[in-house]
Coordinates of C-alpha atoms and ligand atoms in Angstrom, one line a residue:
Chain A
M155 CA 0.0 0.3 0.0
V156 CA 2.9 2.1 0.2
L157 CA 2.9 2.9 -3.6
I158 CA -0.6 3.9 -3.6
G159 CA 0.1 6.4 -0.4
G160 CA 2.6 7.2 -2.9
G161 CA 0.3 8.1 -5.8
S162 CA -1.8 9.7 -3.7
A163 CA 0.9 12.8 -2.3
A164 CA 1.7 12.7 -6.1
A165 CA -1.9 13.0 -7.1
Q166 CA -1.9 16.0 -4.5
T167 CA 1.1 17.7 -5.0
A168 CA 0.1 17.3 -8.7
T169 CA 3.3 18.6 -11.0
K170 CA 6.2 18.5 -8.3
V171 CA 7.6 15.0 -9.0
E172 CA 11.3 15.0 -9.1
P173 CA 12.9 14.8 -12.2
A174 CA 14.9 11.0 -10.9
E175 CA 11.7 9.7 -9.4
I176 CA 9.8 10.7 -13.0
E177 CA 12.9 8.3 -14.6
R178 CA 12.2 5.5 -12.3
I179 CA 8.6 5.0 -12.9
R180 CA 9.2 5.5 -16.8
R181 CA 11.5 2.6 -16.6
A182 CA 9.5 0.4 -14.3
N183 CA 6.4 1.5 -16.2
A184 CA 8.4 0.2 -19.4
Q185 CA 8.7 -3.3 -18.1
C186 CA 5.2 -3.4 -18.8
L187 CA 5.2 -2.0 -21.7
D188 CA 7.6 -4.6 -22.8
C189 CA 4.9 -6.9 -23.9
H190 CA 1.9 -4.3 -23.0
S191 CA 1.9 -2.4 -26.3
E192 CA 1.9 -2.8 -29.8
A193 CA 5.2 -3.2 -30.5
G194 CA 6.2 -5.5 -27.4
L195 CA 3.6 -7.7 -28.8
N196 CA 5.0 -8.1 -31.9
A197 CA 8.7 -8.3 -30.5
I198 CA 7.6 -11.0 -27.6
T199 CA 9.7 -14.2 -28.4
R200 CA 8.8 -16.0 -25.1
P201 CA 6.9 -19.0 -25.5
D202 CA 5.0 -19.0 -22.2
V203 CA 3.0 -15.6 -23.2
N204 CA -0.2 -16.5 -25.2
K205 CA 0.1 -13.6 -27.6
A206 CA -4.1 -14.0 -28.2
D207 CA -4.5 -13.5 -24.4
L208 CA -1.9 -10.1 -24.8
A209 CA -3.6 -8.9 -27.8
G210 CA -6.7 -7.3 -26.4
R211 CA -5.1 -5.8 -23.4
L212 CA -2.6 -3.1 -25.1
V213 CA -1.8 0.3 -23.8
D214 CA -1.2 3.2 -26.8
P215 CA 2.7 4.0 -24.3
E216 CA 2.0 7.9 -26.9
A217 CA -0.9 8.2 -25.5
F218 CA -0.1 7.2 -21.8
L219 CA 2.4 9.2 -22.1
K220 CA 0.6 12.4 -22.6
S221 CA -2.1 11.5 -20.4
N222 CA -2.9 12.6 -16.1
H223 CA -1.0 9.1 -15.4
A224 CA 1.9 9.5 -17.2
N225 CA 3.8 9.9 -14.2
V226 CA 2.0 7.2 -12.3
E227 CA 3.6 3.5 -11.8
C228 CA 0.9 1.1 -13.3
V229 CA 1.4 -1.3 -10.3
A230 CA 0.3 1.8 -8.7
C231 CA -3.2 1.1 -9.9
H232 CA -2.5 -1.6 -10.8
V233 CA -0.9 -3.1 -7.7
T234 CA 2.3 -5.7 -7.4
G235 CA 1.0 -8.8 -8.2
F236 CA 1.3 -8.3 -12.0
K237 CA 5.5 -7.5 -11.1
E238 CA 5.5 -11.2 -11.9
F239 CA 4.6 -12.9 -15.0
P240 CA 2.6 -15.3 -15.4
H241 CA 0.8 -12.7 -13.6
A242 CA -0.3 -13.6 -10.0
E243 CA -4.2 -14.8 -10.1
A244 CA -5.5 -12.7 -6.9
A245 CA -3.4 -9.8 -8.8
K246 CA -6.0 -9.8 -11.2
Q247 CA -9.3 -9.1 -8.9
Q248 CA -7.4 -5.8 -7.2
I249 CA -7.3 -3.0 -9.1
N250 CA -7.1 0.7 -6.6
N251 CA -10.1 2.7 -7.9
C252 CA -9.9 6.4 -8.5
D253 CA -10.6 7.6 -5.4
E254 CA -8.0 5.7 -3.3
C255 CA -5.7 8.5 -4.8
H256 CA -8.4 11.4 -5.5
T257 CA -10.7 11.7 -2.6
R258 CA -11.9 15.2 -2.2
Q259 CA -12.3 16.9 -5.1
F260 CA -14.2 12.9 -6.2
L261 CA -16.4 13.1 -3.7
R262 CA -18.0 16.2 -4.7
I263 CA -18.3 14.3 -8.8
E264 CA -19.0 11.1 -7.4
D265 CA -22.3 13.0 -5.8
Q266 CA -22.8 14.8 -9.6
F267 CA -22.9 11.7 -10.9
L268 CA -25.0 9.9 -9.2
K269 CA -27.6 12.4 -9.9
S270 CA -26.8 12.7 -13.8
V271 CA -29.6 10.7 -15.9
H272 CA -27.4 8.0 -16.1
A273 CA -27.2 7.2 -12.5
K274 CA -30.2 5.1 -12.6
K275 CA -28.7 2.2 -15.3
A276 CA -25.6 2.6 -13.5
E277 CA -27.5 0.9 -10.3
E278 CA -29.0 -1.2 -12.1
Q279 CA -25.9 -3.2 -13.7
P280 CA -23.4 -2.3 -11.5
G281 CA -20.0 -1.9 -13.1
S282 CA -21.9 -0.7 -17.0
F283 CA -21.4 2.4 -16.2
T284 CA -18.6 4.2 -13.8
C285 CA -15.8 6.5 -13.9
I286 CA -13.7 4.5 -16.5
T287 CA -16.6 4.2 -18.7
C288 CA -15.7 8.0 -20.0
H289 CA -12.4 8.4 -18.3
D290 CA -10.0 5.8 -19.9
P291 CA -7.1 6.2 -17.1
H292 CA -4.6 5.0 -19.5
V293 CA -5.7 8.3 -22.0
F294 CA -7.8 10.8 -20.6
L295 CA -5.9 13.8 -20.5
K296 CA -7.8 16.7 -18.7
A297 CA -9.5 19.7 -20.8
S298 CA -6.8 22.0 -19.8
H299 CA -4.2 20.3 -20.6
F300 CA -4.5 20.1 -24.6
S301 CA -3.3 22.5 -26.0
T302 CA -5.8 23.5 -28.6
T303 CA -9.6 23.9 -27.6
R304 CA -10.8 21.4 -29.9
Q305 CA -8.7 18.4 -28.9
A306 CA -10.4 18.4 -25.7
V307 CA -13.5 18.4 -27.3
R308 CA -12.7 15.9 -29.5
Q309 CA -11.7 13.6 -26.6
D310 CA -14.5 15.0 -24.5
N311 CA -17.3 14.3 -27.1
A312 CA -15.9 11.2 -28.2
M313 CA -16.5 10.0 -24.3
C314 CA -20.7 10.5 -25.4
L315 CA -20.3 9.1 -28.5
Q316 CA -19.4 5.9 -27.8
C317 CA -22.6 4.8 -26.8
H318 CA -25.3 7.6 -27.9
A319 CA -23.8 7.3 -31.5
S320 CA -23.5 3.2 -31.6
D321 CA -26.5 1.5 -31.4
E322 CA -24.8 -2.0 -30.1
R323 CA -23.4 0.2 -27.0
F324 CA -26.7 1.6 -26.8
A325 CA -28.5 -1.4 -26.3
Q326 CA -26.7 -2.9 -23.8
L327 CA -28.0 -0.2 -21.0
S328 CA -31.0 0.3 -22.7
K329 CA -34.1 -1.3 -24.5
A330 CA -35.3 2.1 -26.0
P331 CA -33.6 2.4 -30.1
L332 CA -31.1 4.8 -29.7
P333 CA -32.3 8.6 -30.6
D334 CA -30.5 9.6 -33.8
L335 CA -27.9 13.0 -32.9
Q336 CA -28.9 14.8 -35.5
K337 CA -32.1 14.6 -35.7
I338 CA -32.7 15.4 -31.8
H339 CA -30.6 18.6 -32.5
A340 CA -32.0 19.9 -35.8
W341 CA -32.3 22.7 -33.9
L342 CA -29.5 23.3 -33.6
P343 CA -27.1 24.7 -37.0
N344 CA -24.5 23.2 -38.2
T345 CA -24.2 20.7 -35.6
P346 CA -21.1 19.2 -37.3
L347 CA -19.6 22.6 -36.6
H348 CA -20.8 22.9 -33.3
W349 CA -20.1 19.4 -32.0
A350 CA -16.5 20.4 -33.3
A351 CA -16.2 23.7 -31.3
V352 CA -18.6 22.7 -28.4
R353 CA -18.2 19.6 -26.1
C354 CA -22.0 18.1 -25.2
V355 CA -21.6 18.2 -21.8
E356 CA -21.6 22.4 -22.2
C357 CA -25.4 21.8 -23.0
H358 CA -26.2 19.1 -20.7
T359 CA -25.0 19.9 -17.5
P360 CA -26.0 23.0 -15.2
V361 CA -23.5 25.9 -15.2
P362 CA -20.5 24.6 -13.2
Q363 CA -19.8 27.0 -9.8
S364 CA -15.5 25.6 -10.2
I365 CA -15.2 22.5 -12.3
L366 CA -17.1 20.9 -14.8
S367 CA -20.5 19.5 -13.3
H368 CA -20.9 15.8 -13.9
E369 CA -24.7 16.1 -13.4
I370 CA -26.0 15.5 -16.9
L371 CA -29.5 17.0 -17.0
P372 CA -32.4 15.2 -18.4
A373 CA -32.8 16.3 -21.9
E374 CA -35.7 19.0 -20.8
R375 CA -33.3 20.9 -19.0
A376 CA -30.4 21.1 -21.5
E377 CA -29.5 23.7 -23.0
K378 CA -31.2 25.4 -25.6
N379 CA -30.7 30.0 -25.7
C380 CA -28.1 30.1 -28.1
V381 CA -27.4 33.3 -26.4
A382 CA -26.1 31.7 -23.9
C383 CA -23.2 30.8 -25.8
H384 CA -23.8 33.7 -28.5
S385 CA -23.6 37.0 -26.5
V386 CA -20.9 38.8 -24.1
N387 CA -21.5 36.9 -21.3
S388 CA -21.2 33.8 -22.9
T389 CA -21.0 30.7 -20.5
L390 CA -18.1 29.3 -22.4
R391 CA -16.0 31.5 -20.0
V392 CA -16.8 29.4 -17.7
R393 CA -17.1 26.0 -19.6
L394 CA -14.7 25.4 -21.8
Y395 CA -12.9 28.0 -21.5
R396 CA -12.6 28.9 -18.1
H397 CA -9.2 27.8 -17.5
L398 CA -8.0 30.4 -19.9
V399 CA -10.3 33.3 -19.0
E400 CA -7.7 34.0 -16.2
E401 CA -5.3 35.0 -18.2
E402 CA -7.0 36.9 -20.4
R403 CA -5.8 39.9 -22.2
E404 CA -7.9 41.6 -24.2
T405 CA -6.6 41.3 -28.2
V406 CA -7.1 44.9 -29.9
G407 CA -10.3 45.0 -28.4
F408 CA -12.4 41.8 -28.5
I409 CA -14.3 41.1 -26.4
N410 CA -13.8 37.4 -25.3
S411 CA -10.7 37.0 -27.2
V412 CA -9.6 33.7 -25.3
I413 CA -12.4 32.5 -27.2
L414 CA -11.7 34.2 -30.5
N415 CA -8.2 32.6 -30.8
E416 CA -10.1 29.4 -32.0
A417 CA -13.2 30.2 -32.6
Y418 CA -15.5 33.1 -34.0
V419 CA -18.7 33.1 -32.1
I420 CA -21.5 35.5 -33.3
G421 CA -22.5 37.7 -30.4
A422 CA -19.9 36.8 -28.2
T423 CA -16.2 37.5 -30.1
R424 CA -17.1 41.2 -30.9
N425 CA -14.8 44.1 -31.3
R426 CA -15.4 47.1 -28.8
Y427 CA -13.4 49.5 -30.4
L428 CA -15.1 48.7 -34.2
D429 CA -18.6 48.7 -32.4
M430 CA -18.2 51.9 -30.7
A431 CA -16.7 53.9 -33.7
F432 CA -19.6 52.5 -36.1
G433 CA -21.8 53.5 -32.9
L434 CA -20.2 57.0 -33.5
V435 CA -20.7 57.5 -37.0
A436 CA -23.6 56.9 -37.6
A437 CA -24.9 58.7 -34.7
V438 CA -23.3 61.3 -36.2
V439 CA -25.0 61.0 -40.1
V440 CA -28.2 60.8 -38.6
G441 CA -27.8 63.8 -36.5
G442 CA -26.7 65.7 -39.5
I443 CA -29.5 64.6 -41.3
A444 CA -31.7 65.6 -38.7
L445 CA -29.9 68.9 -37.9
H446 CA -30.1 69.5 -42.6
G447 CA -33.9 68.3 -42.1
L448 CA -35.1 70.7 -39.7
A449 CA -33.0 73.8 -41.5
R450 CA -34.8 73.0 -44.6
F451 CA -38.1 72.6 -42.7
V452 CA -37.6 76.0 -41.0
A453 CA -36.4 78.0 -44.0
G454 CA -39.4 76.4 -45.7
L455 CA -41.9 78.1 -42.9
K456 CA -39.5 81.5 -43.7
R457 CA -40.3 81.4 -47.4
R458 CA -44.0 80.8 -47.3
R459 CA -44.3 83.6 -44.5
R460 CA -42.5 86.0 -46.3
D461 CA -43.8 85.0 -50.2
G462 CA -47.5 85.7 -48.4
Chain B
M283 CA -48.8 72.7 -67.6
A284 CA -48.4 69.2 -65.4
S285 CA -46.6 67.1 -67.7
R286 CA -45.5 63.9 -66.7
V287 CA -42.5 61.5 -68.1
Y288 CA -42.6 57.7 -67.4
I289 CA -38.7 56.9 -65.8
I290 CA -38.4 53.6 -63.9
P291 CA -39.5 51.0 -65.6
L292 CA -42.1 48.3 -63.6
W293 CA -39.2 45.8 -63.5
L294 CA -36.3 48.3 -62.1
R295 CA -39.4 49.7 -59.4
L296 CA -40.3 46.1 -58.1
W297 CA -36.5 45.1 -57.9
H298 CA -35.7 48.2 -55.7
W299 CA -38.9 48.0 -52.9
T300 CA -38.0 43.9 -53.0
N301 CA -34.3 44.6 -52.3
A302 CA -35.0 47.5 -50.1
A303 CA -37.3 44.9 -47.8
L304 CA -34.7 42.1 -47.8
M305 CA -32.2 45.1 -46.9
I306 CA -34.0 46.2 -44.1
L307 CA -34.4 42.6 -43.0
L308 CA -31.3 41.6 -43.1
M309 CA -29.9 45.1 -41.2
A310 CA -32.5 44.3 -38.6
S311 CA -31.5 40.7 -37.8
G312 CA -27.9 41.8 -38.9
F313 CA -28.0 43.6 -35.6
S314 CA -29.9 41.8 -33.5
L315 CA -27.2 38.7 -34.0
H316 CA -24.3 40.8 -33.6
F317 CA -25.5 42.7 -30.3
S318 CA -26.8 39.9 -29.4
D319 CA -27.8 40.4 -25.6
P320 CA -29.8 37.9 -23.5
D321 CA -31.6 40.5 -21.6
L322 CA -32.4 42.5 -24.6
P323 CA -33.1 40.5 -27.7
L324 CA -34.3 43.1 -30.3
I325 CA -35.0 39.5 -32.7
R326 CA -34.4 36.1 -31.0
F327 CA -30.8 34.8 -32.0
D328 CA -32.2 31.4 -33.6
I329 CA -35.0 33.8 -35.2
A330 CA -32.8 36.3 -36.5
R331 CA -30.3 34.2 -38.1
T332 CA -33.2 32.3 -40.0
I333 CA -34.4 35.8 -41.2
H334 CA -30.7 37.0 -42.0
N335 CA -30.2 33.5 -43.5
V336 CA -33.4 33.5 -46.0
S337 CA -32.6 37.2 -46.8
G338 CA -29.3 36.6 -47.2
I339 CA -30.2 33.7 -50.2
A340 CA -32.8 36.3 -51.7
L341 CA -30.7 39.3 -52.1
T342 CA -28.0 36.7 -53.7
V343 CA -30.5 35.9 -56.1
L344 CA -32.6 38.8 -56.6
Y345 CA -29.0 40.9 -57.5
M346 CA -28.3 38.1 -59.7
A347 CA -31.3 39.0 -61.5
Y348 CA -30.7 42.7 -61.6
L349 CA -27.1 42.4 -63.3
V350 CA -28.7 40.7 -65.9
W351 CA -32.1 43.3 -66.6
N352 CA -29.6 46.2 -65.8
T353 CA -26.8 45.0 -68.9
V354 CA -29.4 43.8 -70.6
S355 CA -31.9 46.9 -70.8
G356 CA -28.8 49.4 -71.0
N357 CA -30.1 51.2 -67.7
W358 CA -26.1 50.5 -65.9
R359 CA -25.0 53.1 -68.7
Q360 CA -27.1 55.6 -66.1
Y361 CA -24.7 55.0 -63.4
V362 CA -21.4 56.2 -65.1
P363 CA -20.7 59.6 -64.1
A364 CA -19.3 61.3 -67.0
A365 CA -15.4 62.6 -66.9
S366 CA -16.8 65.9 -67.9
E367 CA -19.5 66.8 -65.6
L368 CA -17.6 65.2 -62.1
I369 CA -16.1 68.1 -60.7
S370 CA -19.1 70.4 -61.9
G371 CA -21.7 68.3 -60.9
L372 CA -20.6 67.5 -57.3
N373 CA -20.0 71.2 -56.8
A374 CA -23.4 71.8 -58.3
Q375 CA -24.6 69.2 -55.9
N376 CA -23.0 70.4 -52.6
A377 CA -24.2 73.9 -53.7
Y378 CA -27.4 72.7 -53.4
V379 CA -27.3 70.9 -50.2
A380 CA -25.6 73.2 -48.6
S381 CA -27.6 76.2 -49.7
G382 CA -29.6 76.2 -52.2
I383 CA -31.9 73.8 -50.7
F384 CA -32.5 76.1 -47.9
K385 CA -33.4 79.0 -50.2
G386 CA -36.1 76.7 -52.0
A387 CA -33.6 76.8 -55.6
P388 CA -34.9 74.1 -57.7
P389 CA -32.2 71.3 -57.5
P390 CA -29.5 71.7 -60.2
T391 CA -30.6 68.2 -62.3
V392 CA -34.1 66.5 -62.4
P393 CA -35.0 62.9 -63.6
T394 CA -35.2 62.3 -67.0
P395 CA -35.3 59.6 -69.2
E396 CA -32.3 60.1 -70.8
K397 CA -30.4 61.0 -67.8
K398 CA -31.5 59.6 -64.0
F399 CA -29.0 60.6 -61.7
N400 CA -26.9 63.3 -61.3
V401 CA -23.6 62.9 -60.7
L402 CA -23.5 62.1 -56.8
Q403 CA -26.1 59.5 -57.7
Q404 CA -24.6 57.7 -60.0
A405 CA -21.0 57.5 -58.1
T406 CA -22.8 56.5 -54.7
Y407 CA -25.3 53.9 -57.2
L408 CA -22.2 52.7 -59.0
L409 CA -19.7 51.8 -56.0
V410 CA -22.3 50.4 -54.0
M411 CA -24.4 48.3 -56.7
Y412 CA -21.1 46.9 -58.1
V413 CA -18.5 47.3 -55.4
A414 CA -20.2 47.1 -52.3
M415 CA -23.0 44.8 -52.9
P416 CA -21.1 42.2 -54.5
F417 CA -18.5 42.3 -51.4
L418 CA -21.1 42.1 -48.9
I419 CA -23.0 39.1 -50.8
V420 CA -19.9 37.6 -51.6
T421 CA -18.2 37.1 -47.6
G422 CA -22.3 36.4 -46.8
I423 CA -22.0 33.2 -48.9
A424 CA -18.7 32.5 -47.1
F425 CA -20.0 32.6 -43.7
F426 CA -22.7 30.3 -44.6
F427 CA -19.5 27.8 -44.6
P428 CA -17.5 28.5 -41.6
E429 CA -15.8 24.9 -41.7
L430 CA -13.7 25.7 -44.6
A431 CA -12.2 28.9 -43.1
P432 CA -8.8 28.8 -42.0
E433 CA -8.4 27.1 -38.7
Q434 CA -6.3 29.8 -37.3
L435 CA -4.6 33.1 -38.8
F436 CA -2.4 35.4 -37.1
G437 CA -3.1 33.7 -33.8
M438 CA -7.1 34.0 -34.3
D439 CA -9.6 32.6 -35.4
G440 CA -9.7 32.0 -39.6
L441 CA -13.3 33.4 -39.6
L442 CA -12.5 36.7 -37.9
P443 CA -11.3 38.4 -40.6
L444 CA -14.6 37.2 -43.2
A445 CA -16.8 38.1 -40.3
V446 CA -15.4 41.6 -39.7
A447 CA -15.9 42.3 -43.4
H448 CA -18.6 40.9 -43.2
Y449 CA -19.7 43.3 -40.7
V450 CA -17.8 46.6 -41.9
I451 CA -19.6 46.4 -45.2
G452 CA -22.9 45.7 -43.9
F453 CA -22.2 48.6 -42.2
L454 CA -21.4 51.2 -44.4
L455 CA -25.0 49.8 -46.5
T456 CA -26.7 50.6 -43.5
L457 CA -25.2 54.3 -43.7
F458 CA -25.9 54.8 -48.0
L459 CA -29.4 53.7 -46.6
L460 CA -29.3 56.5 -44.0
G461 CA -28.3 58.6 -46.5
H462 CA -30.0 57.4 -49.6
I463 CA -33.6 57.6 -47.9
Y464 CA -33.1 61.5 -47.3
M465 CA -31.1 62.4 -50.6
G466 CA -34.4 60.7 -51.6
T467 CA -36.8 63.7 -50.3
M468 CA -34.0 66.2 -51.8
G469 CA -35.6 66.4 -55.2
T470 CA -38.3 68.5 -57.3
T471 CA -40.5 68.3 -54.2
A472 CA -39.5 66.1 -51.1
L473 CA -42.1 63.1 -51.8
A474 CA -41.0 63.3 -55.9
G475 CA -38.3 60.9 -55.6
F476 CA -40.5 58.4 -54.0
K477 CA -43.7 58.6 -55.7
M478 CA -41.3 58.1 -59.0
M479 CA -40.1 54.8 -57.4
I480 CA -43.6 53.5 -56.8
T481 CA -45.6 54.4 -60.3
G482 CA -42.4 55.5 -62.1
W483 CA -43.6 58.6 -62.9
H484 CA -41.9 61.7 -62.3
D485 CA -44.0 65.1 -62.2
E486 CA -41.7 67.9 -63.6
H487 CA -43.8 70.2 -62.5
P488 CA -42.8 71.5 -59.0
G489 CA -45.9 73.0 -58.1
H490 CA -44.2 76.0 -56.7
A491 CA -41.1 76.6 -57.7
G492 CA -40.6 79.7 -60.3
Q493 CA -37.7 78.8 -62.7
P494 CA -38.0 75.5 -64.9
P495 CA -35.4 73.4 -64.0
D496 CA -32.0 73.3 -66.0
R497 CA -32.0 70.1 -67.9
T498 CA -28.6 71.5 -69.5
G499 CA -27.2 68.3 -67.6
A500 CA -28.7 65.5 -69.6
S501 CA -26.2 63.6 -71.5
P502 CA -27.0 61.5 -74.7
T503 CA -27.0 58.1 -73.0
S504 CA -28.6 55.2 -74.6
P505 CA -32.5 55.4 -73.0
T506 CA -33.6 53.1 -70.9
E507 CA -36.8 51.2 -71.4
G508 CA -38.8 54.2 -69.9
G509 CA -39.1 57.6 -71.7
K510 CA -42.7 58.1 -72.5
R511 CA -44.4 61.6 -71.5
A512 CA -48.2 62.7 -70.6
Ligands
HEM112 C1 -29.9 49.2 -49.3 C2 -31.1 49.2 -50.0 C3 -31.2 49.9 -51.1 C4 -30.6 49.9 -52.2 C5 -29.2 48.9 -52.6 C6 -31.0 50.9 -53.1 C7 -30.5 51.2 -54.4 C8 -31.1 52.4 -55.2 C9 -30.8 52.4 -56.8 C10 -29.5 51.9 -57.3 C11 -31.9 53.4 -57.0 C12 -31.5 53.6 -58.7 C13 -32.4 52.9 -59.3 C14 -32.2 52.8 -61.1 O1 -31.3 52.4 -61.1 O2 -33.1 53.4 -61.5 C15 -32.2 53.9 -56.1 C16 -33.1 54.5 -56.1 C17 -34.1 55.5 -55.6 N1 -34.0 54.9 -54.2 FE1 -33.4 52.8 -53.1 N2 -32.3 51.5 -52.5 C18 -32.5 51.0 -51.2 C19 -33.5 51.2 -50.8 C20 -34.1 52.6 -50.0 C21 -35.4 52.8 -49.6 C22 -35.2 52.0 -48.2 C23 -35.8 54.1 -49.9 C24 -36.9 54.6 -49.5 C25 -37.9 54.4 -47.9 C26 -35.5 54.1 -51.3 C27 -35.4 55.3 -52.4 C28 -35.1 55.5 -53.1 C29 -35.5 56.6 -54.3 C30 -36.7 57.8 -53.7 C31 -35.0 56.3 -55.7 C32 -35.2 57.6 -56.7 C33 -34.0 57.7 -57.0 C34 -33.0 58.8 -56.0 O3 -34.3 59.6 -55.3 O4 -31.9 58.9 -56.3 N3 -34.1 53.2 -51.6 N4 -32.2 52.9 -55.0

């Protein structure tokens, strides 16, 4: 359990893992990846390894190294029984749950998850719907850690689409037919564009207090109001772009310039100076016309009086 | 001696008012989209988008038709200011707007079938119809395909230049519209221009002005389908 304790400390102190420690972890993990990766599998010569068995149990080392758990030892989650091969049978039953390393924050998330529309399914069929269903511990990267928002959107939407775009996966959990996403969201113009630029959870969760809520709301309560995003006070500021907003620097007068770096969102990413300049010019023109018109009117009255 | 002259053929009048109606719809919905505000929506965002898209496409089709009609009928020649008149015409027009009109002087030019517009009108209509409108339409159509815009340009979203260009040109055309309507009141009478654009006939008898209007500006450009006299 020492290892798990170590993982826990690391989870709390985030980025402060010593380089020497990282080096040690990478080396230890490489031993597992000698078998549990595409390259490892192809290179294996040991006769006692069942290649067919192994083939379905691979980890992508590249994705793992980019993920949040890059600096976590495989055996911190998978317990030390796996260090030997053949793996100890007892080890296979054991896996550390997420909350053994993450506690405080995850408790809150678990509460939200239990309130979500999926919770009933998760209860009816234990294990069918857990944190791991969406968060592949070998791959998942927090949205704020991606270099572009679009990549984060792709990852996060793939979580929902694994079921909501697959008849097979959906049928495992529900007898109802899979609703056609395109049809349900027909009111949303250019859905492919929206789904590349925003996440499903942007509309399907309540406005978050701090981190994104895990409470997927019933369909009736989903966000349908365009100006939730398409306005100066776009809720995208506290959702998809939350982590960037703190460092926001207004770029040459553009409102919501953090969003503008990645998406032009009508109504939300406009230019303050341009708007003001146009307002001023329009006021001058209207004022000028009004004055000219008034002067004409007065001159006309005078003429009429003079001419009798 | 009431004399009327037929100047604006039916197709031009139909085009003009349909165009005006579409432009007003586009301006209202475009304004509403750009300054979208949950607390005081002029037009609800999704409705504004539908209005803007439908009128945008209608305007594009109408503009194509206009280009064809204007070419075939030869009406386009009316938009080309004669180089020799450019300075004198503008001066005369400026003098009229700045002082003549207050003294009840007749307008320096009046519409005839041979020459409907003064130089100022020619220059603005030429710019508006052959530069601004195509620009407005091209940027608008491109806006239908935001996914084709480059992902990034100078560190900002690739759609930005297009969006700003569309906004700027839309604004300039709104200014044009304001000026245009007001200039419409500066004919022989305040309403003569509007009557002409509705009925096609221009009333040459101003009603109160003393002198007959100066027609020397009329140049022998090709006449349009109009030209009947009554
Ligand atoms: C933005 C929309 C508009 C555009 C692009 C536009 C353009 C034009 C053009 C090109 C002409 C000359 C037609 C010809 O070839 O004979 C014209 C004439 C005219 N238009 Fe418009 N128009 C617009 C809106 C309006 C509106 C809303 C009104 C009045 C409420 C109006 C009033 C007139 C009048 C009175 C004329 C007669 C010629 C003149 O006095 O200059 N227009 N317009």
